[in-house]
Short mmCIF file of C-alpha atoms in Angstrom, two decimals:
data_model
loop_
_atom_site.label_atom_id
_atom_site.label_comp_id
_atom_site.label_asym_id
_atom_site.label_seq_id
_atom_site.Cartn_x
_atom_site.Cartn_y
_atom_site.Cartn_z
CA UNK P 116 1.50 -29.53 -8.29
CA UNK P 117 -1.95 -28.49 -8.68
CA UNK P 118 -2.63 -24.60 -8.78
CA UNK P 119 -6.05 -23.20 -7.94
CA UNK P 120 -5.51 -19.66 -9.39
CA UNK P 121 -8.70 -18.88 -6.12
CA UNK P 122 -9.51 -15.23 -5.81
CA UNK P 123 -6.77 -13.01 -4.43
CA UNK P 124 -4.07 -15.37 -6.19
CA UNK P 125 -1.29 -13.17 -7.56
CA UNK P 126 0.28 -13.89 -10.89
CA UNK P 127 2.93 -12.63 -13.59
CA UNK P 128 1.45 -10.95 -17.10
CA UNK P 129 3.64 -10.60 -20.07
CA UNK P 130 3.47 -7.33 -20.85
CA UNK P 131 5.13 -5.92 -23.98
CA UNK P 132 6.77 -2.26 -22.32
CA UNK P 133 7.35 -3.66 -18.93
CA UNK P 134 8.49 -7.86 -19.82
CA UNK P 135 5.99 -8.26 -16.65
CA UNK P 136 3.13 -7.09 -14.88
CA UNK P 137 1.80 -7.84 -11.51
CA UNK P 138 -2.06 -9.28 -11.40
CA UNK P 139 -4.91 -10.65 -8.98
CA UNK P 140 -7.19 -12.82 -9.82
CA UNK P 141 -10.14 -10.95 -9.48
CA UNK P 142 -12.88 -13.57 -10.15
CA UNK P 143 -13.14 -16.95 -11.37
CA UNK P 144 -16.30 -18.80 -12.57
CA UNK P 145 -16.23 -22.42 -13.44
CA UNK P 146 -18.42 -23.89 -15.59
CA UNK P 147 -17.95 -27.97 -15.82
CA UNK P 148 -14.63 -28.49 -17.04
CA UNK P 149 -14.21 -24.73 -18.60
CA UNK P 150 -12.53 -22.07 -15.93
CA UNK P 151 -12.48 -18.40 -16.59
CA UNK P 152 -9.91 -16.25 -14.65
CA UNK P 153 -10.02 -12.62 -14.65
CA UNK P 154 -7.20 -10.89 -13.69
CA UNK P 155 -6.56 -7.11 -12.25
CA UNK P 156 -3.11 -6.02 -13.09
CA UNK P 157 -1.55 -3.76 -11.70
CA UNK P 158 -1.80 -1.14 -14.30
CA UNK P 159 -5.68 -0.89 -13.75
CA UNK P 160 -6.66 -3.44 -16.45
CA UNK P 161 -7.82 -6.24 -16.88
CA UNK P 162 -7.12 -9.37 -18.68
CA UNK P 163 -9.74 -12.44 -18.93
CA UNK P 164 -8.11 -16.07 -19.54
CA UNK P 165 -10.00 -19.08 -20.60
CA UNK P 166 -8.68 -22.32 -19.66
CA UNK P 167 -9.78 -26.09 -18.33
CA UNK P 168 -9.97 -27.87 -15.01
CA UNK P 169 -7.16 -29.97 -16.07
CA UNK P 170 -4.84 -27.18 -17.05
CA UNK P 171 -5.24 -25.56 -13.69
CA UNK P 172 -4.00 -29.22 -11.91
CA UNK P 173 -1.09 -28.99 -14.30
CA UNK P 174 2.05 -27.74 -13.18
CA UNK P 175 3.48 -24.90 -15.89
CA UNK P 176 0.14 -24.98 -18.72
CA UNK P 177 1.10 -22.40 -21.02
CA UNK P 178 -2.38 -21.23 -21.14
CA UNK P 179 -1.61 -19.59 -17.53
CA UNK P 180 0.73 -16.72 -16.08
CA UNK P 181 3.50 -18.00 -14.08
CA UNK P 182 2.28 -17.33 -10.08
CA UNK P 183 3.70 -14.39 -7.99
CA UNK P 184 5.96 -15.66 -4.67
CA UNK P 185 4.15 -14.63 -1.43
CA UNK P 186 5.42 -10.63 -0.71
CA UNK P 187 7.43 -12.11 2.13
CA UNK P 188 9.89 -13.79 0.12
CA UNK P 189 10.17 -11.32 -2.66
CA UNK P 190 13.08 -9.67 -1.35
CA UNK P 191 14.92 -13.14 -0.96
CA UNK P 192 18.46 -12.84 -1.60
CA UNK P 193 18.21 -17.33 -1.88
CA UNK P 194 16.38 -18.17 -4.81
CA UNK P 195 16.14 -21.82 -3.04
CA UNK P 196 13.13 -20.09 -0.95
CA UNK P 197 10.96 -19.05 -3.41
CA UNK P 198 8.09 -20.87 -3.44
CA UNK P 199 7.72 -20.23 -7.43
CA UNK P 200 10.31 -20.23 -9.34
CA UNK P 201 10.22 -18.79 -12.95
CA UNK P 202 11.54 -16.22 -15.16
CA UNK P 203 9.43 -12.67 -13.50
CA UNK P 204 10.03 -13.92 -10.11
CA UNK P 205 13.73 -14.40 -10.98
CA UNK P 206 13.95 -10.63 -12.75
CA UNK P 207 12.47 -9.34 -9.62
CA UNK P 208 15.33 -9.68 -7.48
CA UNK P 209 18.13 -8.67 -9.79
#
């Protein structure tokens, strides 16, 4: 499954207090095959990632955070409805 990571696109930070952080992608320039992503988390800072084309049409590149479920389904007691499933989104709910 190919992932855009557009502007607005939420997404899970490792962070070393927290395990997690929630973060936006705040703006995204692509130049040929080379994408930058900066991301607004939610502690006020901001982390830049440098990836490729190719890594964003990959599903799971370990050069990008693991996406945030839509806020609706946050609170889903079924982890069968999550729309992404990986380790934050799983913590979340516990």
């Amino acid at each position: 499954m190919a992932h855009n990571y557009d502007v607005g696109t939420r997404a899970w930070q490792p962070d070393a207090a927290e395990g997690w952080i929630s973060s936006e992608v705040e703006q995204k320039t692509v130049e040929g095959d080379k994408v930058k992503l900066v991301f607004l988390l939610a502690n006020g800072e901001t982390k830049a990632i440098e990836t490729t084309s190719a890594a964003l049409q990959s599903d799971g590149h370990e050069s990008l955070p693991p996406l945030m479920n839509p806020t609706m389904l946050e609170a889903s007691d079924d982890l069968t409805n999550l729309s992404h499933l990986n380790e934050p989104a799983g913590e979340v709910g516990v």
